[in-house]
Amino acid sequence: MRSRDPRSWMWAEALELLQDAERLQHQFFQIGALHGAPCWEPPVDLYENGNDLTLLVALPGVTPRQVEVVLAPSLIIVRGERSLPANSRRAAIHRLEIPYGQFERRIALPAGQFELVDRRLEHGCLALELRRLT
């Protein structure tokens, strides 16, 4: 039962909303470090079908030239930067939930050696297709 003092229940509701917002932020955009500088980590889906791996990296508003992909022996690194839109620099921002700035995501690959066979941006995601070398 809520207290009759409005400050008590309003404060409790405000704290609950802040905790929900923090949980959502950590669920979708983990904070990391790129060469010692703050960066964000985009969410990733990775699935395997036989000798093929598909990696989807959520990068809304990022162009192909803003992304670097490095294939290492046991992982793949996706890094780059998401810039603020030019028309937002002088705007009064009411909500800013999609992260901007440098990003980097290191994704461990399943056992084996892989080659990158396709790379494309579609529907706000970077789609990487890898094939296991036999």
Short mmCIF file of N, CA, C and O in Angstrom, two decimals:
data_model
loop_
_atom_site.label_atom_id
_atom_site.label_comp_id
_atom_site.label_asym_id
_atom_site.label_seq_id
_atom_site.Cartn_x
_atom_site.Cartn_y
_atom_site.Cartn_z
N MET A 1 0.84 -1.18 0.00
CA MET A 1 0.00 0.00 0.00
C MET A 1 0.89 1.24 0.00
O MET A 1 1.87 1.32 0.72
N ARG A 2 0.54 2.23 -0.80
CA ARG A 2 1.32 3.45 -0.90
C ARG A 2 1.13 4.34 0.32
O ARG A 2 0.07 4.39 0.91
N SER A 3 2.20 5.05 0.62
CA SER A 3 2.15 6.02 1.71
C SER A 3 1.24 7.17 1.31
O SER A 3 1.07 7.48 0.14
N ARG A 4 0.67 7.84 2.29
CA ARG A 4 -0.20 8.99 2.00
C ARG A 4 0.63 10.22 1.62
O ARG A 4 0.12 11.14 1.03
N ASP A 5 1.89 10.21 1.99
CA ASP A 5 2.77 11.32 1.65
C ASP A 5 3.15 11.21 0.17
O ASP A 5 3.83 10.26 -0.22
N PRO A 6 2.72 12.15 -0.69
CA PRO A 6 2.99 12.03 -2.13
C PRO A 6 4.48 12.02 -2.45
O PRO A 6 4.89 11.43 -3.44
N ARG A 7 5.31 12.63 -1.62
CA ARG A 7 6.75 12.62 -1.90
C ARG A 7 7.30 11.21 -1.84
O ARG A 7 8.18 10.86 -2.61
N SER A 8 6.79 10.39 -0.96
CA SER A 8 7.29 9.02 -0.81
C SER A 8 7.01 8.19 -2.06
O SER A 8 7.90 7.57 -2.63
N TRP A 9 5.76 8.13 -2.48
CA TRP A 9 5.44 7.28 -3.63
C TRP A 9 5.93 7.88 -4.94
O TRP A 9 6.32 7.15 -5.85
N MET A 10 5.99 9.21 -5.04
CA MET A 10 6.54 9.81 -6.27
C MET A 10 8.03 9.50 -6.39
O MET A 10 8.52 9.20 -7.48
N TRP A 11 8.75 9.56 -5.28
CA TRP A 11 10.17 9.24 -5.30
C TRP A 11 10.38 7.77 -5.66
O TRP A 11 11.25 7.43 -6.46
N ALA A 12 9.57 6.88 -5.11
CA ALA A 12 9.67 5.45 -5.41
C ALA A 12 9.40 5.19 -6.89
O ALA A 12 10.11 4.40 -7.53
N GLU A 13 8.39 5.84 -7.45
CA GLU A 13 8.08 5.67 -8.87
C GLU A 13 9.21 6.21 -9.74
O GLU A 13 9.57 5.61 -10.76
N ALA A 14 9.78 7.35 -9.37
CA ALA A 14 10.88 7.93 -10.13
C ALA A 14 12.09 6.99 -10.11
O ALA A 14 12.73 6.76 -11.15
N LEU A 15 12.41 6.41 -8.98
CA LEU A 15 13.52 5.47 -8.89
C LEU A 15 13.27 4.23 -9.73
O LEU A 15 14.17 3.72 -10.40
N GLU A 16 12.04 3.74 -9.71
CA GLU A 16 11.70 2.57 -10.50
C GLU A 16 11.85 2.86 -11.99
O GLU A 16 12.37 2.04 -12.75
N LEU A 17 11.41 4.03 -12.45
CA LEU A 17 11.57 4.41 -13.85
C LEU A 17 13.04 4.51 -14.24
O LEU A 17 13.44 4.08 -15.33
N LEU A 18 13.86 5.08 -13.38
CA LEU A 18 15.29 5.18 -13.66
C LEU A 18 15.93 3.80 -13.75
O LEU A 18 16.77 3.56 -14.62
N GLN A 19 15.54 2.89 -12.86
CA GLN A 19 16.08 1.54 -12.91
C GLN A 19 15.66 0.82 -14.19
O GLN A 19 16.46 0.11 -14.80
N ASP A 20 14.43 1.01 -14.62
CA ASP A 20 13.97 0.41 -15.88
C ASP A 20 14.75 0.96 -17.06
O ASP A 20 15.15 0.21 -17.96
N ALA A 21 14.97 2.27 -17.09
CA ALA A 21 15.72 2.89 -18.18
C ALA A 21 17.16 2.37 -18.22
O ALA A 21 17.70 2.07 -19.29
N GLU A 22 17.77 2.24 -17.06
CA GLU A 22 19.15 1.74 -17.00
C GLU A 22 19.21 0.28 -17.45
O GLU A 22 20.12 -0.11 -18.19
N ARG A 23 18.24 -0.52 -17.06
CA ARG A 23 18.19 -1.91 -17.47
C ARG A 23 18.07 -2.02 -18.98
O ARG A 23 18.78 -2.80 -19.64
N LEU A 24 17.20 -1.22 -19.59
CA LEU A 24 17.04 -1.23 -21.05
C LEU A 24 18.31 -0.79 -21.76
O LEU A 24 18.70 -1.36 -22.77
N GLN A 25 18.97 0.24 -21.23
CA GLN A 25 20.21 0.70 -21.85
C GLN A 25 21.26 -0.40 -21.82
O GLN A 25 21.93 -0.65 -22.82
N HIS A 26 21.41 -1.08 -20.69
CA HIS A 26 22.40 -2.15 -20.60
C HIS A 26 22.03 -3.34 -21.45
O HIS A 26 22.90 -4.04 -21.95
N GLN A 27 20.74 -3.56 -21.64
CA GLN A 27 20.29 -4.69 -22.44
C GLN A 27 20.64 -4.46 -23.92
O GLN A 27 21.05 -5.39 -24.60
N PHE A 28 20.47 -3.24 -24.41
CA PHE A 28 20.65 -3.00 -25.84
C PHE A 28 21.99 -2.39 -26.22
O PHE A 28 22.49 -2.63 -27.29
N PHE A 29 22.56 -1.56 -25.38
CA PHE A 29 23.80 -0.88 -25.73
C PHE A 29 24.75 -0.91 -24.55
O PHE A 29 24.68 -0.07 -23.67
N GLN A 30 25.63 -1.88 -24.56
CA GLN A 30 26.61 -2.01 -23.49
C GLN A 30 27.72 -0.98 -23.70
O GLN A 30 28.15 -0.73 -24.81
N ILE A 31 28.20 -0.41 -22.61
CA ILE A 31 29.29 0.55 -22.67
C ILE A 31 30.61 -0.22 -22.65
O ILE A 31 30.79 -1.13 -21.88
N GLY A 32 31.55 0.17 -23.49
CA GLY A 32 32.85 -0.49 -23.55
C GLY A 32 33.94 0.55 -23.60
O GLY A 32 33.75 1.70 -23.22
N ALA A 33 35.10 0.15 -24.08
CA ALA A 33 36.22 1.08 -24.22
C ALA A 33 36.96 0.77 -25.51
O ALA A 33 37.29 -0.37 -25.79
N LEU A 34 37.19 1.77 -26.30
CA LEU A 34 37.89 1.66 -27.56
C LEU A 34 39.23 2.34 -27.40
O LEU A 34 39.30 3.56 -27.33
N HIS A 35 40.28 1.54 -27.28
CA HIS A 35 41.63 2.09 -27.10
C HIS A 35 41.67 3.10 -25.97
O HIS A 35 42.26 4.16 -26.09
N GLY A 36 41.00 2.80 -24.87
CA GLY A 36 41.01 3.67 -23.70
C GLY A 36 39.96 4.77 -23.74
O GLY A 36 39.70 5.41 -22.75
N ALA A 37 39.34 5.02 -24.89
CA ALA A 37 38.32 6.06 -25.00
C ALA A 37 36.94 5.43 -24.80
O ALA A 37 36.73 4.29 -25.18
N PRO A 38 36.00 6.16 -24.20
CA PRO A 38 34.66 5.60 -24.03
C PRO A 38 34.01 5.30 -25.38
O PRO A 38 34.19 6.04 -26.34
N CYS A 39 33.29 4.21 -25.43
CA CYS A 39 32.55 3.86 -26.64
C CYS A 39 31.35 3.02 -26.24
O CYS A 39 31.22 2.62 -25.09
N TRP A 40 30.49 2.75 -27.19
CA TRP A 40 29.34 1.91 -26.93
C TRP A 40 29.47 0.63 -27.74
O TRP A 40 30.19 0.58 -28.73
N GLU A 41 28.77 -0.41 -27.29
CA GLU A 41 28.80 -1.70 -27.95
C GLU A 41 27.42 -2.01 -28.52
O GLU A 41 26.46 -2.14 -27.77
N PRO A 42 27.32 -2.10 -29.84
CA PRO A 42 26.01 -2.40 -30.43
C PRO A 42 25.60 -3.85 -30.16
O PRO A 42 26.45 -4.73 -30.03
N PRO A 43 24.30 -4.12 -30.09
CA PRO A 43 23.83 -5.50 -29.91
C PRO A 43 24.08 -6.32 -31.17
O PRO A 43 24.11 -5.79 -32.28
N VAL A 44 24.25 -7.62 -30.96
CA VAL A 44 24.66 -8.53 -32.03
C VAL A 44 23.82 -9.80 -31.99
O VAL A 44 23.49 -10.29 -30.92
N ASP A 45 23.51 -10.34 -33.16
CA ASP A 45 22.96 -11.69 -33.31
C ASP A 45 23.99 -12.50 -34.09
O ASP A 45 24.53 -12.01 -35.09
N LEU A 46 24.27 -13.71 -33.67
CA LEU A 46 25.21 -14.59 -34.36
C LEU A 46 24.57 -15.97 -34.44
O LEU A 46 24.19 -16.54 -33.42
N TYR A 47 24.43 -16.48 -35.66
CA TYR A 47 23.89 -17.83 -35.79
C TYR A 47 24.64 -18.60 -36.86
O TYR A 47 25.21 -18.02 -37.78
N GLU A 48 24.67 -19.90 -36.66
CA GLU A 48 25.44 -20.81 -37.51
C GLU A 48 24.50 -21.76 -38.22
O GLU A 48 23.55 -22.27 -37.64
N ASN A 49 24.80 -22.00 -39.49
CA ASN A 49 24.02 -22.93 -40.30
C ASN A 49 25.02 -23.74 -41.11
O ASN A 49 25.50 -23.28 -42.14
N GLY A 50 25.36 -24.90 -40.62
CA GLY A 50 26.38 -25.72 -41.29
C GLY A 50 27.73 -25.05 -41.18
O GLY A 50 28.21 -24.78 -40.09
N ASN A 51 28.35 -24.76 -42.32
CA ASN A 51 29.65 -24.08 -42.35
C ASN A 51 29.53 -22.57 -42.48
O ASN A 51 30.54 -21.88 -42.64
N ASP A 52 28.31 -22.07 -42.44
CA ASP A 52 28.10 -20.63 -42.60
C ASP A 52 27.72 -19.99 -41.27
O ASP A 52 26.92 -20.52 -40.51
N LEU A 53 28.30 -18.81 -41.02
CA LEU A 53 27.95 -17.99 -39.86
C LEU A 53 27.33 -16.70 -40.38
O LEU A 53 27.81 -16.12 -41.35
N THR A 54 26.29 -16.24 -39.73
CA THR A 54 25.70 -14.94 -40.04
C THR A 54 25.77 -14.10 -38.78
O THR A 54 25.37 -14.54 -37.71
N LEU A 55 26.29 -12.90 -38.93
CA LEU A 55 26.43 -11.96 -37.83
C LEU A 55 25.67 -10.70 -38.19
O LEU A 55 25.89 -10.12 -39.26
N LEU A 56 24.73 -10.29 -37.34
CA LEU A 56 23.98 -9.06 -37.53
C LEU A 56 24.35 -8.11 -36.40
O LEU A 56 24.24 -8.47 -35.22
N VAL A 57 24.76 -6.90 -36.76
CA VAL A 57 25.16 -5.89 -35.79
C VAL A 57 24.23 -4.70 -35.97
O VAL A 57 24.15 -4.13 -37.06
N ALA A 58 23.51 -4.31 -34.92
CA ALA A 58 22.56 -3.20 -35.00
C ALA A 58 23.32 -1.88 -35.03
O ALA A 58 23.94 -1.49 -34.04
N LEU A 59 23.28 -1.21 -36.18
CA LEU A 59 23.98 0.05 -36.37
C LEU A 59 23.09 1.06 -37.10
O LEU A 59 23.37 1.46 -38.23
N PRO A 60 22.00 1.49 -36.46
CA PRO A 60 21.10 2.43 -37.14
C PRO A 60 21.80 3.74 -37.46
O PRO A 60 22.52 4.30 -36.63
N GLY A 61 21.61 4.20 -38.69
CA GLY A 61 22.17 5.48 -39.09
C GLY A 61 23.64 5.49 -39.40
O GLY A 61 24.24 6.54 -39.60
N VAL A 62 24.27 4.32 -39.48
CA VAL A 62 25.70 4.23 -39.77
C VAL A 62 25.86 3.87 -41.25
O VAL A 62 25.20 2.98 -41.76
N THR A 63 26.77 4.57 -41.92
CA THR A 63 27.04 4.31 -43.33
C THR A 63 28.18 3.30 -43.47
O THR A 63 28.97 3.13 -42.53
N PRO A 64 28.29 2.65 -44.62
CA PRO A 64 29.37 1.65 -44.80
C PRO A 64 30.77 2.21 -44.55
O PRO A 64 31.62 1.53 -44.00
N ARG A 65 31.02 3.46 -44.91
CA ARG A 65 32.36 4.00 -44.71
C ARG A 65 32.65 4.36 -43.25
O ARG A 65 33.77 4.68 -42.91
N GLN A 66 31.66 4.28 -42.38
CA GLN A 66 31.86 4.55 -40.96
C GLN A 66 32.16 3.28 -40.16
O GLN A 66 32.29 3.33 -38.96
N VAL A 67 32.26 2.13 -40.86
CA VAL A 67 32.44 0.84 -40.19
C VAL A 67 33.72 0.16 -40.66
O VAL A 67 34.02 0.14 -41.84
N GLU A 68 34.43 -0.41 -39.69
CA GLU A 68 35.62 -1.22 -39.98
C GLU A 68 35.35 -2.62 -39.43
O GLU A 68 34.86 -2.76 -38.30
N VAL A 69 35.67 -3.63 -40.22
CA VAL A 69 35.50 -5.02 -39.81
C VAL A 69 36.87 -5.69 -39.88
O VAL A 69 37.53 -5.63 -40.90
N VAL A 70 37.27 -6.32 -38.76
CA VAL A 70 38.55 -7.02 -38.69
C VAL A 70 38.27 -8.46 -38.30
O VAL A 70 37.68 -8.71 -37.25
N LEU A 71 38.70 -9.39 -39.15
CA LEU A 71 38.55 -10.81 -38.87
C LEU A 71 39.86 -11.33 -38.31
O LEU A 71 40.88 -11.30 -38.99
N ALA A 72 39.85 -11.77 -37.05
CA ALA A 72 41.03 -12.33 -36.39
C ALA A 72 40.81 -13.84 -36.24
O ALA A 72 39.71 -14.33 -36.51
N PRO A 73 41.83 -14.59 -35.79
CA PRO A 73 41.70 -16.05 -35.72
C PRO A 73 40.48 -16.56 -34.94
O PRO A 73 39.82 -17.48 -35.39
N SER A 74 40.14 -16.00 -33.81
CA SER A 74 39.04 -16.55 -33.03
C SER A 74 37.94 -15.53 -32.75
O SER A 74 37.04 -15.79 -31.97
N LEU A 75 38.01 -14.36 -33.38
CA LEU A 75 36.99 -13.35 -33.16
C LEU A 75 36.90 -12.41 -34.34
O LEU A 75 37.76 -12.38 -35.21
N ILE A 76 35.82 -11.66 -34.34
CA ILE A 76 35.63 -10.61 -35.34
C ILE A 76 35.38 -9.31 -34.59
O ILE A 76 34.70 -9.30 -33.56
N ILE A 77 35.98 -8.24 -35.09
CA ILE A 77 35.85 -6.93 -34.45
C ILE A 77 35.13 -6.01 -35.41
O ILE A 77 35.49 -5.91 -36.58
N VAL A 78 34.09 -5.35 -34.91
CA VAL A 78 33.35 -4.35 -35.68
C VAL A 78 33.50 -3.04 -34.93
O VAL A 78 33.15 -2.95 -33.75
N ARG A 79 34.05 -2.02 -35.61
CA ARG A 79 34.24 -0.73 -34.94
C ARG A 79 33.96 0.40 -35.92
O ARG A 79 33.97 0.20 -37.13
N GLY A 80 33.71 1.57 -35.35
CA GLY A 80 33.45 2.74 -36.17
C GLY A 80 32.90 3.86 -35.33
O GLY A 80 33.12 3.93 -34.12
N GLU A 81 32.15 4.73 -35.99
CA GLU A 81 31.57 5.87 -35.30
C GLU A 81 30.21 6.20 -35.88
O GLU A 81 30.01 6.14 -37.09
N ARG A 82 29.30 6.53 -35.00
CA ARG A 82 27.96 7.00 -35.40
C ARG A 82 27.89 8.47 -35.04
O ARG A 82 27.98 8.85 -33.88
N SER A 83 27.77 9.31 -36.06
CA SER A 83 27.78 10.76 -35.87
C SER A 83 26.38 11.30 -35.64
O SER A 83 25.40 10.74 -36.13
N LEU A 84 26.31 12.40 -34.89
CA LEU A 84 25.03 13.09 -34.73
C LEU A 84 24.62 13.68 -36.08
O LEU A 84 25.48 14.16 -36.83
N PRO A 85 23.34 13.64 -36.42
CA PRO A 85 22.89 14.28 -37.65
C PRO A 85 23.22 15.77 -37.63
O PRO A 85 23.14 16.42 -36.58
N ALA A 86 23.59 16.32 -38.77
CA ALA A 86 24.00 17.72 -38.85
C ALA A 86 22.90 18.67 -38.36
O ALA A 86 23.20 19.66 -37.68
N ASN A 87 21.65 18.36 -38.64
CA ASN A 87 20.55 19.26 -38.25
C ASN A 87 20.23 19.19 -36.76
O ASN A 87 19.42 19.97 -36.26
N SER A 88 20.85 18.27 -36.02
CA SER A 88 20.56 18.17 -34.58
C SER A 88 21.53 18.97 -33.72
O SER A 88 21.31 19.12 -32.53
N ARG A 89 22.57 19.50 -34.30
CA ARG A 89 23.60 20.18 -33.51
C ARG A 89 23.09 21.47 -32.87
O ARG A 89 23.57 21.87 -31.83
N ARG A 90 22.12 22.10 -33.47
CA ARG A 90 21.56 23.33 -32.91
C ARG A 90 20.15 23.13 -32.37
O ARG A 90 19.53 24.07 -31.90
N ALA A 91 19.69 21.92 -32.43
CA ALA A 91 18.31 21.62 -32.02
C ALA A 91 18.20 21.46 -30.51
O ALA A 91 19.17 21.14 -29.84
N ALA A 92 17.02 21.71 -30.01
CA ALA A 92 16.71 21.40 -28.61
C ALA A 92 16.38 19.92 -28.56
O ALA A 92 15.37 19.48 -29.12
N ILE A 93 17.20 19.13 -27.92
CA ILE A 93 17.01 17.68 -27.89
C ILE A 93 16.08 17.32 -26.73
O ILE A 93 16.34 17.65 -25.59
N HIS A 94 15.00 16.65 -27.06
CA HIS A 94 14.02 16.23 -26.06
C HIS A 94 14.23 14.79 -25.62
O HIS A 94 13.84 14.41 -24.53
N ARG A 95 14.84 14.00 -26.49
CA ARG A 95 15.11 12.59 -26.16
C ARG A 95 16.28 12.14 -27.02
O ARG A 95 16.32 12.40 -28.20
N LEU A 96 17.24 11.47 -26.40
CA LEU A 96 18.41 10.96 -27.11
C LEU A 96 18.72 9.58 -26.55
O LEU A 96 19.45 9.44 -25.58
N GLU A 97 18.14 8.54 -27.16
CA GLU A 97 18.28 7.19 -26.64
C GLU A 97 19.20 6.32 -27.48
O GLU A 97 19.75 5.35 -26.99
N ILE A 98 19.36 6.64 -28.75
CA ILE A 98 20.24 5.87 -29.61
C ILE A 98 21.65 6.43 -29.43
O ILE A 98 21.85 7.63 -29.58
N PRO A 99 22.63 5.58 -29.08
CA PRO A 99 23.97 6.11 -28.79
C PRO A 99 24.68 6.65 -30.02
O PRO A 99 24.46 6.18 -31.14
N TYR A 100 25.52 7.63 -29.77
CA TYR A 100 26.35 8.26 -30.81
C TYR A 100 27.79 8.18 -30.36
O TYR A 100 28.09 7.96 -29.19
N GLY A 101 28.69 8.40 -31.29
CA GLY A 101 30.11 8.38 -30.99
C GLY A 101 30.74 7.09 -31.44
O GLY A 101 30.19 6.34 -32.26
N GLN A 102 31.93 6.82 -30.91
CA GLN A 102 32.67 5.63 -31.31
C GLN A 102 32.03 4.38 -30.74
O GLN A 102 31.50 4.38 -29.64
N PHE A 103 32.09 3.30 -31.54
CA PHE A 103 31.60 2.01 -31.08
C PHE A 103 32.64 0.94 -31.42
O PHE A 103 33.44 1.11 -32.33
N GLU A 104 32.60 -0.12 -30.66
CA GLU A 104 33.43 -1.30 -30.95
C GLU A 104 32.78 -2.50 -30.32
O GLU A 104 32.32 -2.44 -29.18
N ARG A 105 32.75 -3.59 -31.07
CA ARG A 105 32.20 -4.84 -30.56
C ARG A 105 33.13 -5.96 -30.99
O ARG A 105 33.47 -6.08 -32.17
N ARG A 106 33.58 -6.76 -30.02
CA ARG A 106 34.43 -7.92 -30.27
C ARG A 106 33.56 -9.15 -30.04
O ARG A 106 33.04 -9.34 -28.95
N ILE A 107 33.43 -9.98 -31.07
CA ILE A 107 32.55 -11.13 -31.00
C ILE A 107 33.38 -12.40 -31.17
O ILE A 107 34.05 -12.58 -32.20
N ALA A 108 33.35 -13.27 -30.16
CA ALA A 108 34.05 -14.55 -30.24
C ALA A 108 33.35 -15.43 -31.27
O ALA A 108 32.12 -15.49 -31.32
N LEU A 109 34.15 -16.12 -32.07
CA LEU A 109 33.61 -17.00 -33.09
C LEU A 109 33.69 -18.45 -32.61
O LEU A 109 34.53 -18.79 -31.78
N PRO A 110 32.82 -19.32 -33.14
CA PRO A 110 32.93 -20.75 -32.81
C PRO A 110 34.28 -21.29 -33.27
O PRO A 110 34.99 -20.65 -34.06
N ALA A 111 34.62 -22.48 -32.81
CA ALA A 111 35.90 -23.09 -33.17
C ALA A 111 36.03 -23.23 -34.68
O ALA A 111 35.05 -23.48 -35.39
N GLY A 112 37.23 -23.05 -35.18
CA GLY A 112 37.51 -23.18 -36.60
C GLY A 112 38.02 -21.89 -37.19
O GLY A 112 38.11 -20.87 -36.51
N GLN A 113 38.37 -21.95 -38.46
CA GLN A 113 38.81 -20.77 -39.18
C GLN A 113 37.72 -20.35 -40.15
O GLN A 113 37.06 -21.19 -40.77
N PHE A 114 37.54 -19.02 -40.27
CA PHE A 114 36.47 -18.49 -41.11
C PHE A 114 37.01 -17.45 -42.08
O PHE A 114 38.03 -16.82 -41.81
N GLU A 115 36.30 -17.29 -43.19
CA GLU A 115 36.58 -16.20 -44.11
C GLU A 115 35.32 -15.35 -44.24
O GLU A 115 34.20 -15.86 -44.15
N LEU A 116 35.51 -14.06 -44.44
CA LEU A 116 34.39 -13.15 -44.64
C LEU A 116 34.01 -13.20 -46.11
O LEU A 116 34.83 -12.91 -46.98
N VAL A 117 32.77 -13.62 -46.41
CA VAL A 117 32.34 -13.76 -47.79
C VAL A 117 31.36 -12.69 -48.25
O VAL A 117 31.19 -12.47 -49.44
N ASP A 118 30.71 -12.00 -47.30
CA ASP A 118 29.78 -10.94 -47.69
C ASP A 118 29.63 -9.97 -46.53
O ASP A 118 29.65 -10.36 -45.36
N ARG A 119 29.46 -8.70 -46.91
CA ARG A 119 29.29 -7.62 -45.93
C ARG A 119 28.32 -6.62 -46.54
O ARG A 119 28.57 -6.12 -47.63
N ARG A 120 27.22 -6.34 -45.83
CA ARG A 120 26.25 -5.38 -46.35
C ARG A 120 25.49 -4.72 -45.21
O ARG A 120 25.34 -5.31 -44.13
N LEU A 121 25.02 -3.51 -45.45
CA LEU A 121 24.16 -2.82 -44.50
C LEU A 121 22.74 -2.92 -45.02
O LEU A 121 22.46 -2.58 -46.17
N GLU A 122 21.85 -3.43 -44.16
CA GLU A 122 20.44 -3.53 -44.57
C GLU A 122 19.55 -3.36 -43.35
O GLU A 122 19.81 -3.94 -42.30
N HIS A 123 18.55 -2.51 -43.51
CA HIS A 123 17.56 -2.28 -42.46
C HIS A 123 18.21 -1.86 -41.13
O HIS A 123 17.76 -2.27 -40.06
N GLY A 124 19.26 -1.05 -41.19
CA GLY A 124 19.90 -0.56 -39.98
C GLY A 124 20.84 -1.54 -39.32
O GLY A 124 21.31 -1.30 -38.21
N CYS A 125 21.11 -2.67 -39.97
CA CYS A 125 22.03 -3.67 -39.42
C CYS A 125 23.16 -3.95 -40.41
O CYS A 125 22.95 -3.98 -41.61
N LEU A 126 24.34 -4.16 -39.85
CA LEU A 126 25.46 -4.65 -40.64
C LEU A 126 25.34 -6.16 -40.66
O LEU A 126 25.32 -6.81 -39.61
N ALA A 127 25.22 -6.74 -41.85
CA ALA A 127 25.11 -8.19 -42.00
C ALA A 127 26.44 -8.71 -42.53
O ALA A 127 26.91 -8.28 -43.58
N LEU A 128 27.05 -9.61 -41.77
CA LEU A 128 28.31 -10.23 -42.16
C LEU A 128 28.08 -11.71 -42.36
O LEU A 128 27.51 -12.37 -41.49
N GLU A 129 28.51 -12.21 -43.48
CA GLU A 129 28.42 -13.65 -43.77
C GLU A 129 29.83 -14.21 -43.77
O GLU A 129 30.70 -13.73 -44.47
N LEU A 130 30.03 -15.25 -42.95
CA LEU A 130 31.33 -15.90 -42.86
C LEU A 130 31.17 -17.37 -43.23
O LEU A 130 30.11 -17.96 -43.02
N ARG A 131 32.24 -17.96 -43.78
CA ARG A 131 32.22 -19.38 -44.14
C ARG A 131 33.41 -20.05 -43.48
O ARG A 131 34.52 -19.53 -43.51
N ARG A 132 33.14 -21.22 -42.91
CA ARG A 132 34.19 -22.01 -42.26
C ARG A 132 35.11 -22.58 -43.35
O ARG A 132 34.64 -23.12 -44.34
N LEU A 133 36.42 -22.44 -43.15
CA LEU A 133 37.39 -23.01 -44.05
C LEU A 133 37.62 -24.48 -43.66
O LEU A 133 37.80 -24.80 -42.50
N THR A 134 37.60 -25.38 -44.66
CA THR A 134 37.77 -26.80 -44.35
C THR A 134 39.12 -27.31 -44.79
O THR A 134 39.83 -26.74 -45.52
#
